XYZ file of C-alpha atoms in Angstrom:
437
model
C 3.838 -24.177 -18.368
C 1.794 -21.512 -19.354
C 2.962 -17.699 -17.773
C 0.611 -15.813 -15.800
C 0.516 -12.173 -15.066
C -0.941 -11.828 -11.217
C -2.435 -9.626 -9.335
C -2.709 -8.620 -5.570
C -5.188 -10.899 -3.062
C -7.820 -7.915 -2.277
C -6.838 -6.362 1.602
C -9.873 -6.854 3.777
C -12.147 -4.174 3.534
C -11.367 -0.937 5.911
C -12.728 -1.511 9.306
C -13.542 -5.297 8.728
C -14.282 -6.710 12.193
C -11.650 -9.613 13.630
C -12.150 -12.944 13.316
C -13.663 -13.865 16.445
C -16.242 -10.889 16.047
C -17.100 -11.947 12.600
C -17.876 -15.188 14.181
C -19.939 -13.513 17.134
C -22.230 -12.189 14.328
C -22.050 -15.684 12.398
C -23.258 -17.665 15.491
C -26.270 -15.070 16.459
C -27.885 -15.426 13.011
C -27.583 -19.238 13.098
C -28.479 -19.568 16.848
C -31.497 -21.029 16.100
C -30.286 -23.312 13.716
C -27.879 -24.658 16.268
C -30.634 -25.095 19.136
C -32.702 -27.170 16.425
C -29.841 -29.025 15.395
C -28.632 -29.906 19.089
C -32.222 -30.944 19.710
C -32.209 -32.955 16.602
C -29.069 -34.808 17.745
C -31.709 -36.369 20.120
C -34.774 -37.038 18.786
C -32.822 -38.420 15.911
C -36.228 -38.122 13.427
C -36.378 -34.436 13.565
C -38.334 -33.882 9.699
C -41.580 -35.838 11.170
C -44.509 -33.393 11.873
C -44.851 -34.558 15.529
C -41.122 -34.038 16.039
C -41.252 -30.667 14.880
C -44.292 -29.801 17.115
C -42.188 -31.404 19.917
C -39.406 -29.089 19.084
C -41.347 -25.803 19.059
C -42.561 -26.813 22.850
C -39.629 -27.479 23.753
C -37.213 -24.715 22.027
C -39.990 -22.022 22.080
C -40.799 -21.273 18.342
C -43.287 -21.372 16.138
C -43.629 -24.435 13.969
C -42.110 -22.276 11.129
C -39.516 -21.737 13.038
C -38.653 -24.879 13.385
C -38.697 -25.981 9.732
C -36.436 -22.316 8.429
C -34.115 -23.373 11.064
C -33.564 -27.024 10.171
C -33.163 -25.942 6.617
C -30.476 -23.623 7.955
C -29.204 -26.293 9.660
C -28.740 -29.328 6.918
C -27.772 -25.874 4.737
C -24.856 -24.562 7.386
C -23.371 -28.532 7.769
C -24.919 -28.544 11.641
C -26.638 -31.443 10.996
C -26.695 -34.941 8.466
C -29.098 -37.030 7.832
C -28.188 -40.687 7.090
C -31.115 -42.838 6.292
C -33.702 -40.933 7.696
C -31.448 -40.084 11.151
C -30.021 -37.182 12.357
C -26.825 -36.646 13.825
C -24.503 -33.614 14.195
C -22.763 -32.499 11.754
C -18.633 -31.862 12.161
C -19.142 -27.908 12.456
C -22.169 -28.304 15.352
C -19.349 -30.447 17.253
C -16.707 -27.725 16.863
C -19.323 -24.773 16.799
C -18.393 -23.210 20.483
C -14.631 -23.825 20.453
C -13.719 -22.817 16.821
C -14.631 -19.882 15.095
C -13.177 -20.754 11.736
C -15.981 -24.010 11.701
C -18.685 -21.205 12.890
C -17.408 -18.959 9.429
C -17.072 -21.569 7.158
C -20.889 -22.738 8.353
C -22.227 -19.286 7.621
C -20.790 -18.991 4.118
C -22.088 -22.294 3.303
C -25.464 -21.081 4.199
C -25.148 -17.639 2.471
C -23.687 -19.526 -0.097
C -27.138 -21.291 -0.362
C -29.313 -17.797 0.200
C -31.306 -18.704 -2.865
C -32.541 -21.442 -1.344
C -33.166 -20.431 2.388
C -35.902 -17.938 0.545
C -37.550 -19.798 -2.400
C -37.912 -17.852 -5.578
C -41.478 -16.551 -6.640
C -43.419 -19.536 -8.253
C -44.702 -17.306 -11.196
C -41.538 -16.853 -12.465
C -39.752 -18.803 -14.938
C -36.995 -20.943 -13.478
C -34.552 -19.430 -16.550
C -35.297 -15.647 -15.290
C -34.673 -16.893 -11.686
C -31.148 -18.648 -12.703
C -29.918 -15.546 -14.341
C -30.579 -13.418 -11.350
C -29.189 -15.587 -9.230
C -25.834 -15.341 -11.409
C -25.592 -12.427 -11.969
C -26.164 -11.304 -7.792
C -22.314 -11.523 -7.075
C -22.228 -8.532 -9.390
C -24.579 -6.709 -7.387
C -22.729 -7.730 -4.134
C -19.470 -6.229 -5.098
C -21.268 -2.968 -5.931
C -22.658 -2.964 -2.283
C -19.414 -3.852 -1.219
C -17.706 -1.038 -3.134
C -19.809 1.664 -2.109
C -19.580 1.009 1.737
C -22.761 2.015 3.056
C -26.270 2.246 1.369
C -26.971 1.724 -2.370
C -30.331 2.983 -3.806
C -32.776 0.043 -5.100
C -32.554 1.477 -8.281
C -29.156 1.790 -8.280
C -28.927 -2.261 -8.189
C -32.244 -2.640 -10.677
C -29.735 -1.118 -13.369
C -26.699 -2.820 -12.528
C -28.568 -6.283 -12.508
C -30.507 -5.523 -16.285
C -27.389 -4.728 -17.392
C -25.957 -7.828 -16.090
C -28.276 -9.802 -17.039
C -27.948 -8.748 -20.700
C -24.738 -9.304 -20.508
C -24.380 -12.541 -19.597
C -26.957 -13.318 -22.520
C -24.835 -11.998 -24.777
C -21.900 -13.869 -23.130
C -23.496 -17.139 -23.710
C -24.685 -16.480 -27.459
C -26.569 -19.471 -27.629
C -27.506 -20.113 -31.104
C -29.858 -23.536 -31.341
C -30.034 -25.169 -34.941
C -32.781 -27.377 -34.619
C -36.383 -26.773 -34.634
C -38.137 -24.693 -31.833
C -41.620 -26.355 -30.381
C -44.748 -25.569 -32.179
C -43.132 -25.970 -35.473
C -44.933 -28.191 -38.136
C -44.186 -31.857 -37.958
C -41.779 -32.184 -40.810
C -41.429 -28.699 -41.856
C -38.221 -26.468 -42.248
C -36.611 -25.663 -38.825
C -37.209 -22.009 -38.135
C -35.045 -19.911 -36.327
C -34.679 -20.065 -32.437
C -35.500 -16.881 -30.862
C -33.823 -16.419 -27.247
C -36.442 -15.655 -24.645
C -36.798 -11.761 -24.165
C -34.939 -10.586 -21.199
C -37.577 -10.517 -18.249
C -39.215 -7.145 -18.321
C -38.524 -4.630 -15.558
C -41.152 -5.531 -13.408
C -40.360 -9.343 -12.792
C -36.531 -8.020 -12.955
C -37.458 -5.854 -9.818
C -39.400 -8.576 -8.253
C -36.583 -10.865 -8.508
C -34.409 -8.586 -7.335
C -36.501 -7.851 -4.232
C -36.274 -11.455 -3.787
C -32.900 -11.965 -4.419
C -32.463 -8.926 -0.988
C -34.878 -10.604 0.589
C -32.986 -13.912 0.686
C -29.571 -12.346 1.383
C -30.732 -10.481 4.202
C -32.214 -13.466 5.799
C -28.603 -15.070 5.638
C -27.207 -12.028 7.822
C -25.219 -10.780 4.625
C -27.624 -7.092 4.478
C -29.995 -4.892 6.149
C -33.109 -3.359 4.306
C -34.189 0.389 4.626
C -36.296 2.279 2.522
C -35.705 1.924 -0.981
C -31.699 1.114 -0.127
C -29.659 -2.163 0.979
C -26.968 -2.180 2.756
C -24.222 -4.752 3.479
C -23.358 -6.437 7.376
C -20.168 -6.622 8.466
C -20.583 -10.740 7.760
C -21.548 -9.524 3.874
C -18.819 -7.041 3.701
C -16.248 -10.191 4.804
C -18.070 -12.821 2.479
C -18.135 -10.448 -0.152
C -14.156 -10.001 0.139
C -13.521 -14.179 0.920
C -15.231 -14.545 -2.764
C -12.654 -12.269 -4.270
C -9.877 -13.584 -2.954
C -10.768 -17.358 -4.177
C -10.838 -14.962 -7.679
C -6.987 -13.500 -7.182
C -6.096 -17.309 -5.796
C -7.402 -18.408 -9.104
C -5.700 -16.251 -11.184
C -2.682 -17.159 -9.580
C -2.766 -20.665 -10.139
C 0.627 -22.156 -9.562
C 0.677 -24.626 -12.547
C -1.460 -22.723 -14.705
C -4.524 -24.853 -15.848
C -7.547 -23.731 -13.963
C -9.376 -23.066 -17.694
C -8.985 -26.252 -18.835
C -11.732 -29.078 -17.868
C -11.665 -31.290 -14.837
C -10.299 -33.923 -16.706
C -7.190 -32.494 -18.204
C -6.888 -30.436 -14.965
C -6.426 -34.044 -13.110
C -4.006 -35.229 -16.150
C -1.317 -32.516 -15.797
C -1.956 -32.963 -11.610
C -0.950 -36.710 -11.739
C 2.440 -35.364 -12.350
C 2.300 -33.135 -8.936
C 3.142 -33.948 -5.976
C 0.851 -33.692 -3.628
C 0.982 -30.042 -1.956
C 1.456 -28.534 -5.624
C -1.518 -30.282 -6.678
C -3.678 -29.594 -3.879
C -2.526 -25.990 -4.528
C -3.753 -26.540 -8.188
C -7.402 -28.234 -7.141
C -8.077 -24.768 -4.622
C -7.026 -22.098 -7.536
C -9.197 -24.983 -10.123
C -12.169 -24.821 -8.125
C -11.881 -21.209 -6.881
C -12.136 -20.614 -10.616
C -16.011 -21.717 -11.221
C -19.209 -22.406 -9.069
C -18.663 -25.069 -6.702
C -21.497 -27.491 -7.689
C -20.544 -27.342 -11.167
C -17.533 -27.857 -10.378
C -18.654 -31.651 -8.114
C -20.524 -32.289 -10.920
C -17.681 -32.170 -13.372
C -15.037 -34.185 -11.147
C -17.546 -36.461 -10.696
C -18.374 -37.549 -13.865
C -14.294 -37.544 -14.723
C -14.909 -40.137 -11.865
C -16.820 -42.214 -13.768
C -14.747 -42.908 -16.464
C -12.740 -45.326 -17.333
C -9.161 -43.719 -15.731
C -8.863 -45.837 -12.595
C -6.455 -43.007 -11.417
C -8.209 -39.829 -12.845
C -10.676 -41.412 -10.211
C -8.599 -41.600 -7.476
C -7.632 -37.547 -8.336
C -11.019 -36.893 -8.511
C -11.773 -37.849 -4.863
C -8.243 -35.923 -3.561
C -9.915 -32.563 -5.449
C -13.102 -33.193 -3.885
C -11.091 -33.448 -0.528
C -10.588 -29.980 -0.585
C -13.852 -29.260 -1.738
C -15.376 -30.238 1.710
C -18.451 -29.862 2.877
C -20.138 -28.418 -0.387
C -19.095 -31.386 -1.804
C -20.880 -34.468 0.961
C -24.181 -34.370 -0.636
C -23.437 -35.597 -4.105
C -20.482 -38.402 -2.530
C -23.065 -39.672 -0.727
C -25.490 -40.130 -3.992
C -22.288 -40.970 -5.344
C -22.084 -43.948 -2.741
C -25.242 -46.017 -4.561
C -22.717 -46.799 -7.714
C -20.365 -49.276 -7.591
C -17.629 -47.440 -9.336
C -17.319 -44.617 -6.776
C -18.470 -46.247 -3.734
C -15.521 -46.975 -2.206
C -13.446 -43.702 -2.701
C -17.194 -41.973 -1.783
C -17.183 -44.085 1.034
C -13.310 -43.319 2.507
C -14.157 -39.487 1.367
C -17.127 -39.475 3.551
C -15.494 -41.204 6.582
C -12.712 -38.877 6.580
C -15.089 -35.987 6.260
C -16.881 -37.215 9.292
C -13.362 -36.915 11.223
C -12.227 -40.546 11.089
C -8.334 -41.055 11.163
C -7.302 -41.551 7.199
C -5.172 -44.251 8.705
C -8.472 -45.962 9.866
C -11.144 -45.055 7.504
C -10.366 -48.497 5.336
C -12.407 -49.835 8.122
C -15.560 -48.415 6.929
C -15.195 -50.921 3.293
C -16.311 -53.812 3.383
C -14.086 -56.989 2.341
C -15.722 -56.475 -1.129
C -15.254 -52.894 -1.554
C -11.629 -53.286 -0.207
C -11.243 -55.653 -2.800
C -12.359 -53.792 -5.640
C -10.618 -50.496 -4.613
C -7.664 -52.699 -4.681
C -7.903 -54.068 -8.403
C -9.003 -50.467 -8.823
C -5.831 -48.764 -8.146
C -4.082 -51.844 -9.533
C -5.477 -50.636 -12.944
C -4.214 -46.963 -12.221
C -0.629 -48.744 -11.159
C -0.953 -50.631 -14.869
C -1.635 -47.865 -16.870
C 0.489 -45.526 -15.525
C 2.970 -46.571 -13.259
C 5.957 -49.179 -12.870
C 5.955 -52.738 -12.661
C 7.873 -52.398 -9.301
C 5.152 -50.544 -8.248
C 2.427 -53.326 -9.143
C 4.292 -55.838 -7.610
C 4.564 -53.819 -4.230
C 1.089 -53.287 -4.705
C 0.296 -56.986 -3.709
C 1.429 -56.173 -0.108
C -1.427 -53.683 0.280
C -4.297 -56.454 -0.477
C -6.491 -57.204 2.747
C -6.570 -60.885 2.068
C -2.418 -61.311 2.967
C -2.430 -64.548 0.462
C -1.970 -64.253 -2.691
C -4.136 -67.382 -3.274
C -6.767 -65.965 -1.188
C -6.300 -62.464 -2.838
C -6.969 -64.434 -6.391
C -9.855 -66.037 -5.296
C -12.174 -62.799 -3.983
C -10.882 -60.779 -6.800
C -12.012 -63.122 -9.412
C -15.792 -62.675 -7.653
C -15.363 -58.818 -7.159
C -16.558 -58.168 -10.713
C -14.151 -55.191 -11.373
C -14.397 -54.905 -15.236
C -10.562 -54.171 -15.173
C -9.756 -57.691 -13.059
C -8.338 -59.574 -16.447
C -5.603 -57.059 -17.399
C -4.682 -56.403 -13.945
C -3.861 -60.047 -13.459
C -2.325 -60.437 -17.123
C -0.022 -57.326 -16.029
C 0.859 -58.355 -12.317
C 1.371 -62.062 -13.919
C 3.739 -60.482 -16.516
C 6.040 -58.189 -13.563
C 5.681 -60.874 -10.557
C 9.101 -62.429 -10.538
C 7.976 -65.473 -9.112
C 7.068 -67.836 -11.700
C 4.816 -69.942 -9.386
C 2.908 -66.866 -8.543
C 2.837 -65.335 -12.001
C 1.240 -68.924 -13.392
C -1.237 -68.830 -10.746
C -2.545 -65.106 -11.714
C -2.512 -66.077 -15.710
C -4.895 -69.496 -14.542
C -6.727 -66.525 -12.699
C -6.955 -64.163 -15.616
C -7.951 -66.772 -17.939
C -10.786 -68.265 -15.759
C -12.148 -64.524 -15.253
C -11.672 -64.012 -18.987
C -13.711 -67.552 -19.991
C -16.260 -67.607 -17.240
C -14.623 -70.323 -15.499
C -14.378 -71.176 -11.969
C-alpha cells in the first residue's frame, strides 16, 4: 500500500453562511428554472416553440426566458427528458423539503457555467478549453482575497496559467503538420501561440460573465467579486482536493482500470471510499468517460465496478448511462443504474430488465464469478437466475447471445455436483459452441 503524507480538509471560509441560507441563495437564482421545470412536468413537450410561447404566458417571461431557464433546468437535474418527454427530475421532487438536493443542484449548474453562457464564436475552441481549465485557478484567487479583485489582477493570473498548463502538457507531435508537401519530410509541429492578450481578456470577460450568471460573483467596475454561494463552491472543490489526497487505499493516480482491480479486493465501504477520493482526483466527465470505456471491456466484473463507481458519481454521471443504455454490453447495469438513480428500491429495480437483459446480466456476472471467484460461488449463482429451472435457464441463455455463454456453461458444468445437471450444461455449451439447436 503506498504511504501518503495528508493534509487538513480546508475550514469553511470565515463568515460562510449556514446551510439552509446557502440554500436560500441557491433556490432564488434557480427560481426560474424551477417554475419552468414544474410547468414542464405538465406539458410534458416543453422544447417545442409553441410550448415555450405557452410557458412565457403563462409563467410571465420573455421567450428567452424561457429557453435560459430550461437549460438551467436539464443543467441543475430539475428536469429529464426521456424520449422527447419531460418529467421531474429527483432534485425538483425534493427541492422545497431538502436543502442538500437544492446545493447539490446549484453546483451542478455552476459546475456547467461554461455552458449556461456560450463562448464567443470567433474564438478557437482550443483557446476557449484552456480558459475554461485554467478558471478554478482564478476562483481560488477570488476566494483568497475575500472581497474584490481588480480585472487585471485575474488577466495576469489566467496568462500565466494558461502558459503553464502548456508547458505542463509538452505536447510534442512527430508526424507531419497540414500543409506539408504530399510525400515530403515531416517538419516540425509548432504549438499554437498562446492567444494574445486581447482574446485572453475577452475570454476572460466571458468566462465572469458566465460565472456570474450561475450566482457564483457579482461584477463592478473593472473588479469581480465572489457570492457567498461562490465563496462555498469554491471551498466544496477544495475539499474533494484534500479528500483526494487522502485516499484511503492509495491509488487515485493510477487509471480507472487498475483503480477498479485493486477495489475488487475492498469491501464495499472501503471501496466506495476509494471511488469518491478517485474521482475527486480529476474532472468528472473525464472521469465517466474513462469508467466507461473500462466498462466495455472484456472484464465482466471490472464492469460491474464500473457501474458501483459511477453510483457515486450521481447525477453528473445520467447523461452518458443513458447513451450508454443503446449498447448491449452496458445496458443492463445502465439500465439498474438509472432506475436506482430515479429513486427505485435497489431491491426492485431488476424489474425494469427485461427477461432478456436479466438473462444476459446473469451469464454476465457468471463470467465475473468464473474468472475470479469460487466454484461454490458459481454454483450458488444458479439460484439467482429468473427462469427457476435449470432447463429453462439453459434454454434462454443459449438465445441471449452473451459472447461469454460457452465458458460459463463449460465452468458451471465442471463445479455443478450433479452429474445430470453438469451433462445437460456441457450438451448446452457444445450446441452454443457448434451452432446447434
Amino acid at each position: 500500500m503506498t504511504t501518503r503524507r495528508t493534509r487538513p480538509a480546508p475550514r469553511p471560509p470565515e463568515g460562510t453562511p449556514p446551510p439552509a441560507e446557502l440554500a436560500r441563495q441557491a433556490r432564488a437564482v434557480l427560481d426560474d428554472a424551477v417554475r419552468i421545470a414544474r410547468w414542464a412536468a405538465v406539458e410534458r413537450h416543453p422544447e417545442a416553440t409553441p410550448a415555450q410561447e405557452r410557458a412565457a404566458a403563462a409563467l410571465g417571461l420573455t421567450p428567452e426566458q424561457v429557453r435560459a431557464g430550461w437549460d438551467r433546468a436539464r443543467l441543475a437535474g430539475l428536469v429529464e427528458l426521456h424520449d422527447g418527454t419531460a418529467r421531474p427530475g429527483w432534485r425538483l421532487r425534493a427541492w422545497d423539503r431538502d436543502d442538500s438536493a437544492v446545493l447539490r443542484g446549484w453546483v451542478a449548474l455552476f459546475d456547467a457555467w461554461s455552458l449556461v453562457h456560450p463562448a464567443p464564436g470567433d474564438v478557437a475552441p482550443a483557446a476557449v478549453a484552456e480558459v475554461v481549465e485554467a478558471v478554478p485557478q482564478v476562483l481560488s484567487l477570488l476566494q483568497l482575497s475575500a472581497g474584490p479583485v481588480p480585472v487585471p489582477s485575474l488577466l495576469d493570473l489566467l496568462q500565466q496559467r494558461v502558459a503553464e498548463l502548456r508547458e505542463e502538457r509538452c505536447e510534442v507531435p512527430t508526424g507531419p503538420v497540414p500543409g506539408s508537401a504530399a510525400g515530403g519530410a515531416p517538419r516540425e509541429h509548432v504549438p499554437e501561440p498562446l492567444p494574445g492578450p486581447d482574446s485572453l481578456a475577452r475570454l476572460l470577460g466571458w468566462a465572469l460573465e458566465g460565472l456570474a450568471a450561475v450566482g457564483a460573483l457579482t461584477l463592478g467596475e473593472g473588479q469581480a467579486t465572489l457570492t457567498p454561494l461562490g465563496n462555498w463552491a469554491v471551498w466544496v472543490k477544495l475539499e474533494q482536493i484534500c479528500v483526494a489526497a487522502q485516499s484511503p487505499a492509495g491509488h487515485i493516480e493510477q487509471s480507472a482500470e487498475d483503480m477498479l482491480r485493486a477495489c475488487a479486493r475492498l469491501t464495499p465501504g472501503p471501496a466506495r471510499a476509494e471511488y469518491r477520493a478517485w474521482l475527486a482526483a480529476r474532472p468528472v466527465g473525464s472521469a465517466v468517460t474513462e469508467l466507461l470505456d473500462v466498462a466495455r471491456g472484456e472484464d465482466a466484473l471490472l464492469r460491474g465496478l464500473a457501474f458501483e463507481a459511477l453510483r457515486v458519481v450521481g447525477a453528473a454521471a445520467e447523461g452518458e448511462v443513458r447513451t450508454a443504455a443503446q449498447e448491449v454490453s452496458l445496458r443492463p447495469y445502465a439500465l439498474l443504474w438509472l432506475a436506482e438513480y430515479e429513486g427505485a428500491d435497489p431491491d426492485d429495480a431488476p424489474d425494469v430488465l427485461t427477461r432478456e437483459e436479466a438473462t444476459w446480466l446473469w451469464v454476465d456476472t457468471a463470467a465475473a464469478v468464473a474468472d475470479h471467484g469460487e466454484a461454490s460461488l458459481l454454483v450458488r449463482h444458479l439460484e439467482s437466475a429468473v427462469q427457476g429451472t435449470v432447463p429453462a435457464l439453459l434454454d434462454e441463455v443459449r438465445a441471449v447471445g452473451h459472447p461469454r455463454t460457452v465458458q460459463v456453461l463449460v465452468a458451471l458444468a465442471a463445479a455443478h455436483p450433479d452429474p445430470a445437471l453438469a451433462k445437460a450444461m456441457r450438451r448446452a455449451a457444445f450446441q452454443v459452441h457448434t451452432g446447434g439447436a
